[in-house]
Amino acid sequence: MLKIGVLALQGAVREHIAAIEESGAEAVAVKRVEELISLDGLVIPGGESTAMRRLIDKYSFLEPLKEFAQNKPVFGTCAGLILMAKRIQGQDTAHLELIDMTVERNAFGRQVDSFEADLMIHGVGEDFTGVFIRAPFIVEVGPEVEILSKHNDRIVAAKQGHFLCAAFHPELTDDYRLHQFFVKMVQSAKEVVA
């Protein structure tokens, strides 16, 4: 069985674990660097990106995460999307720099402006409820990045190679299609290595 970790430094870890298990893979909360070794894929959940980066640095996760991502799939949601971006508007530096995209933090407004929207996600399906909470959005993408979904002409989900990201929180609904999509990505990546 595929083993997918959820980076458990901050965010909706339990909900992601439930969604991964509902999608047919084993899920584990990752709190230590050495736990990355046994994983086939990793989810970086939402939270607050600057706080998450402080915790990544505190527990020496930055380089091990970059190394893990060289050949294993990673799925980032909300703050996880920000951590995966090569460029962040208004900041000189980025974090993991995995996806060739520019993102804007809190792009839809503060917490009071949280909302839900019906999305069409390419390769996943229609009528997917996107839960946006102080969500970022993707301003622009490089040529290798596939845009999977937009909301009001703003890019809210994308894929580059074995990396997947969403500006919303798919783990906060009972619709597991995006997690199932990621599990299939992990399966495909494992078959290529085998």
XYZ file of C-alpha atoms in Angstrom:
194
model
C 0.000 0.000 0.000
C 1.175 3.523 -0.779
C 2.364 5.513 2.220
C 1.703 9.255 2.100
C 2.837 11.635 4.797
C 1.235 14.854 5.974
C 3.723 17.419 7.257
C 2.451 17.819 10.814
C 3.981 21.127 11.875
C 0.760 23.141 11.591
C -2.593 23.031 9.797
C -5.425 20.567 9.146
C -3.291 17.440 9.496
C -6.014 15.100 10.779
C -8.376 16.063 7.949
C -5.727 15.399 5.297
C -4.940 12.031 6.877
C -8.627 11.067 6.734
C -8.893 12.179 3.074
C -5.772 10.205 2.072
C -7.061 7.079 3.831
C -10.451 7.499 2.120
C -8.507 7.646 -1.153
C -6.960 4.222 -0.608
C -3.482 4.980 0.761
C -1.878 4.733 4.181
C -1.419 8.166 5.782
C 1.007 9.216 8.500
C 1.638 12.477 10.350
C 5.245 13.551 9.744
C 6.860 15.313 12.694
C 10.509 14.290 12.245
C 12.841 14.489 9.250
C 13.708 10.789 9.388
C 10.032 9.904 8.820
C 10.320 11.179 5.225
C 12.466 8.191 4.207
C 9.641 5.625 4.196
C 7.138 7.796 2.281
C 5.935 7.559 -1.317
C 4.448 11.090 -1.301
C 3.872 14.084 0.962
C 1.106 16.600 1.635
C 2.014 20.059 2.935
C -1.179 21.349 4.558
C -2.577 24.822 5.044
C -1.718 26.961 8.039
C 0.224 30.210 8.073
C 3.151 30.112 5.667
C 5.595 32.275 7.634
C 4.873 30.346 10.852
C 5.251 27.066 8.945
C 8.596 28.226 7.523
C 9.817 29.059 11.046
C 8.886 25.529 12.159
C 10.485 24.010 9.036
C 13.694 25.851 9.937
C 13.432 25.043 13.656
C 13.166 21.301 12.950
C 15.698 21.380 10.041
C 13.166 20.252 7.425
C 14.051 22.605 4.541
C 16.843 20.689 2.799
C 15.347 17.212 3.515
C 12.031 18.394 1.992
C 13.804 19.700 -1.117
C 15.693 16.416 -1.405
C 12.489 14.373 -0.935
C 10.772 16.417 -3.659
C 13.466 15.672 -6.233
C 11.791 12.369 -7.087
C 8.676 12.006 -4.938
C 5.282 13.717 -5.342
C 4.287 16.636 -3.127
C 0.812 18.198 -2.758
C 0.540 21.626 -1.124
C -2.728 23.237 -0.054
C -3.171 26.932 0.828
C -0.005 27.763 2.831
C 1.509 24.588 1.356
C 1.025 26.107 -2.105
C 2.923 29.229 -0.966
C 5.770 27.085 0.384
C 6.032 25.277 -2.991
C 6.155 28.449 -5.140
C 9.381 29.679 -6.737
C 8.249 33.302 -6.338
C 6.077 35.127 -3.782
C 4.854 38.642 -4.554
C 6.276 41.242 -2.187
C 9.028 38.922 -0.916
C 12.634 38.639 -2.048
C 12.924 34.982 -1.116
C 10.741 31.906 -1.482
C 10.737 28.612 0.454
C 10.926 25.159 -1.187
C 10.832 26.608 -4.735
C 9.325 23.480 -6.308
C 6.776 24.910 -8.775
C 7.560 27.543 -11.408
C 4.892 30.026 -10.335
C 4.404 33.380 -8.656
C 1.872 33.509 -5.830
C 0.207 36.243 -3.821
C -0.468 35.625 -0.134
C -3.912 36.307 1.424
C -4.998 37.280 -2.068
C -8.721 36.972 -1.474
C -8.667 38.996 1.772
C -8.506 38.372 5.502
C -10.329 35.617 7.453
C -13.694 37.404 7.246
C -13.474 37.061 3.485
C -13.281 33.278 3.585
C -15.716 31.685 1.157
C -16.690 28.567 -0.778
C -16.884 28.291 -4.547
C -17.822 25.562 -7.025
C -14.782 24.731 -9.110
C -14.062 22.784 -12.269
C -10.728 21.006 -11.812
C -9.167 19.542 -14.970
C -8.519 15.828 -14.562
C -10.586 15.749 -11.365
C -14.113 16.864 -12.197
C -16.780 19.532 -11.922
C -18.771 20.789 -8.943
C -15.801 20.564 -6.601
C -16.376 22.756 -3.561
C -13.318 24.898 -2.911
C -13.064 26.152 0.671
C -10.971 29.338 0.627
C -9.628 30.631 3.949
C -7.272 33.642 3.724
C -6.284 31.960 0.498
C -3.421 32.758 -1.815
C -3.744 32.591 -5.559
C -1.332 31.909 -8.390
C -0.492 35.107 -10.267
C 1.433 33.482 -13.116
C 2.943 30.145 -14.074
C 5.900 28.999 -16.143
C 5.570 26.976 -19.359
C 5.912 23.588 -17.596
C 2.991 24.260 -15.232
C -0.481 22.931 -16.033
C -3.338 25.125 -14.789
C -5.987 22.828 -13.285
C -8.550 25.315 -11.986
C -9.472 28.987 -11.921
C -11.934 31.011 -9.854
C -12.921 34.459 -11.172
C -9.995 34.251 -13.624
C -7.535 33.624 -10.797
C -5.513 30.396 -10.880
C -6.348 28.304 -7.799
C -4.930 24.841 -8.650
C -1.950 23.723 -10.713
C 0.357 20.808 -11.442
C 3.979 20.620 -12.532
C 5.437 17.160 -13.036
C 4.950 15.310 -9.740
C 3.911 18.456 -7.846
C 0.283 19.426 -7.180
C -1.024 22.533 -5.425
C -4.344 24.101 -4.490
C -5.114 27.543 -3.037
C -8.129 26.080 -1.213
C -8.668 23.395 1.440
C -9.907 20.137 -0.184
C -9.458 18.344 3.159
C -12.301 20.392 4.705
C -14.946 18.748 2.514
C -16.148 15.169 2.078
C -15.151 15.280 -1.599
C -11.965 13.219 -1.883
C -11.463 13.528 -5.650
C -8.433 15.839 -5.442
C -6.754 13.584 -2.874
C -7.567 10.592 -5.111
C -5.929 12.471 -8.004
C -2.797 12.947 -5.866
C -2.783 9.286 -4.776
C -2.825 8.327 -8.497
C 0.129 10.691 -9.065
C 2.005 8.963 -6.224
C 1.156 5.537 -7.678
C 2.399 6.571 -11.122
C 5.641 7.984 -9.696
C 6.258 4.773 -7.749
C 5.687 2.649 -10.859
C 8.209 4.727 -12.819
C 10.845 4.156 -10.108
C 10.073 0.403 -9.790
